[in-house]
């Protein structure tokens, strides 16, 4: 299974971006997954997560600005980000735990996409 992120880029303070994380590969079933970010010199932190029961979890810093969703038909997780701030600048990466043939549960990560918010 491969995860490919897209949608990152440059945006001004207060702007919006939508990130996509498309999964492809052998037969699998999405179990849970989400988005994380890492800024230079800082630890990776949770941005948004979809649990296996569909419940959503957000990092404390999100404060209603972001929304995570999944399109099951397209095997894609989206992250809509509004009211972006310079401190949101980071590499954003998605992950997914999927169930593959034989029932194995495996974790996959995408390569990351850069989001830069200018003041």
Coordinates of N, CA, C and O in Angstrom, one line a residue, residues 51-96:
X51 N -10.7 7.6 13.7 CA -10.6 6.3 14.3 C -11.4 5.3 13.5 O -12.2 5.6 12.6
X52 N -11.3 4.0 13.9 CA -12.0 3.0 13.2 C -13.5 3.1 13.4 O -14.3 2.6 12.5
X53 N -14.0 3.8 14.4 CA -15.4 3.9 14.6 C -15.9 5.2 13.9 O -17.1 5.6 14.1
X54 N -15.0 5.9 13.2 CA -15.4 7.2 12.5 C -15.3 8.4 13.4 O -15.5 9.5 12.9
X55 N -14.9 8.3 14.6 CA -14.8 9.5 15.5 C -13.5 10.2 15.1 O -12.6 9.7 14.6
X56 N -13.6 11.5 15.3 CA -12.5 12.4 14.9 C -11.8 13.0 16.1 O -12.4 13.4 17.1
X57 N -10.5 13.2 16.0 CA -9.7 13.8 17.0 C -8.8 14.8 16.4 O -8.2 14.6 15.3
X58 N -8.7 16.0 17.0 CA -7.8 17.0 16.5 C -6.8 17.5 17.6 O -7.1 17.4 18.8
X59 N -5.7 18.0 17.1 CA -4.7 18.6 18.0 C -5.3 19.8 18.7 O -6.1 20.5 18.1
X60 N -4.8 20.1 19.9 CA -5.3 21.2 20.6 C -5.2 22.6 19.8 O -6.0 23.5 20.0
X61 N -4.2 22.7 19.0 CA -3.9 23.9 18.3 C -4.9 24.2 17.2 O -5.0 25.3 16.7
X62 N -5.6 23.1 16.8 CA -6.5 23.3 15.6 C -7.7 24.3 15.9 O -7.9 25.2 15.1
X63 N -8.3 24.2 17.1 CA -9.3 25.2 17.5 C -10.3 25.5 16.5 O -10.6 26.6 16.2
X64 N -10.9 24.4 15.8 CA -12.0 24.5 14.9 C -11.6 25.0 13.5 O -12.4 25.2 12.6
X65 N -10.3 25.2 13.3 CA -9.8 25.7 12.0 C -9.7 24.6 10.9 O -9.8 25.0 9.7
X66 N -9.5 23.4 11.3 CA -9.3 22.3 10.3 C -10.4 21.3 10.4 O -11.1 21.1 11.4
X67 N -10.6 20.6 9.2 CA -11.5 19.5 9.2 C -11.0 18.3 8.4 O -10.4 18.5 7.3
X68 N -11.1 17.1 9.0 CA -10.6 15.9 8.4 C -11.8 15.1 7.9 O -12.8 15.0 8.6
X69 N -11.6 14.5 6.8 CA -12.7 13.6 6.2 C -12.1 12.5 5.3 O -10.9 12.6 5.0
X70 N -12.9 11.6 5.0 CA -12.4 10.5 4.2 C -13.4 10.2 3.1 O -14.7 10.1 3.4
X71 N -13.0 9.9 1.9 CA -13.8 9.5 0.8 C -13.4 8.0 0.6 O -12.4 7.7 0.0
X72 N -14.3 7.1 1.0 CA -14.0 5.7 1.0 C -13.9 5.2 -0.5 O -13.1 4.3 -0.8
X73 N -14.7 5.7 -1.4 CA -14.7 5.3 -2.8 C -13.4 5.6 -3.4 O -12.9 4.9 -4.3
X74 N -12.7 6.7 -3.0 CA -11.5 7.1 -3.6 C -10.3 6.7 -2.7 O -9.1 7.1 -3.1
X75 N -10.5 6.1 -1.6 CA -9.4 5.7 -0.7 C -8.6 6.9 -0.3 O -7.3 6.8 -0.4
X76 N -9.2 8.0 -0.1 CA -8.5 9.3 0.2 C -8.9 10.0 1.5 O -10.1 10.0 1.7
X77 N -8.0 10.4 2.2 CA -8.2 11.2 3.4 C -7.9 12.7 3.1 O -6.9 13.0 2.5
X78 N -8.8 13.6 3.4 CA -8.6 15.0 3.2 C -8.4 15.8 4.5 O -8.9 15.4 5.5
X79 N -7.7 16.8 4.4 CA -7.5 17.8 5.5 C -7.8 19.2 5.0 O -6.9 19.7 4.3
X80 N -8.9 19.7 5.4 CA -9.2 21.1 5.0 C -8.7 22.0 6.1 O -9.0 21.8 7.3
X81 N -7.8 23.0 5.7 CA -7.2 23.9 6.7 C -7.6 25.3 6.4 O -7.3 25.8 5.3
X82 N -8.3 26.0 7.3 CA -8.7 27.4 7.1 C -8.0 28.2 8.2 O -7.5 27.7 9.2
X83 N -8.0 29.5 8.0 CA -7.4 30.5 8.9 C -6.0 30.1 9.3 O -5.6 30.1 10.5
X84 N -5.2 29.7 8.3 CA -3.9 29.3 8.5 C -3.0 30.4 9.1 O -3.2 31.6 8.8
X85 N -2.1 30.0 10.0 CA -1.2 31.0 10.6 C 0.3 30.6 10.3 O 0.6 29.5 10.0
X86 N 1.2 31.6 10.4 CA 2.6 31.2 10.2 C 3.1 30.1 11.0 O 3.9 29.3 10.5
X87 N 2.6 29.9 12.2 CA 3.0 28.8 13.1 C 2.5 27.4 12.6 O 2.8 26.4 13.2
X88 N 1.6 27.4 11.6 CA 1.2 26.2 11.0 C 2.2 25.6 10.0 O 2.0 24.5 9.4
X89 N 3.2 26.4 9.7 CA 4.2 26.0 8.7 C 4.9 24.7 9.2 O 5.4 24.7 10.3
X90 N 4.9 23.7 8.3 CA 5.4 22.4 8.7 C 5.3 21.5 7.5 O 4.7 21.8 6.5
X91 N 6.0 20.3 7.7 CA 5.7 19.2 6.7 C 4.6 18.4 7.3 O 4.6 17.9 8.5
X92 N 3.5 18.2 6.5 CA 2.3 17.5 6.9 C 2.4 16.1 6.2 O 2.6 16.0 5.0
X93 N 2.2 15.1 7.1 CA 2.3 13.7 6.6 C 1.0 13.0 7.0 O 0.5 13.2 8.1
X94 N 0.6 12.0 6.2 CA -0.6 11.2 6.5 C -0.2 9.8 6.8 O 0.9 9.4 6.4
X95 N -1.0 9.1 7.6 CA -0.7 7.7 7.8 C -2.1 7.0 7.8 O -3.1 7.6 7.9
X96 N -2.0 5.7 7.6 CA -3.2 4.9 7.7 C -2.8 3.5 8.2 O -1.8 2.9 7.8

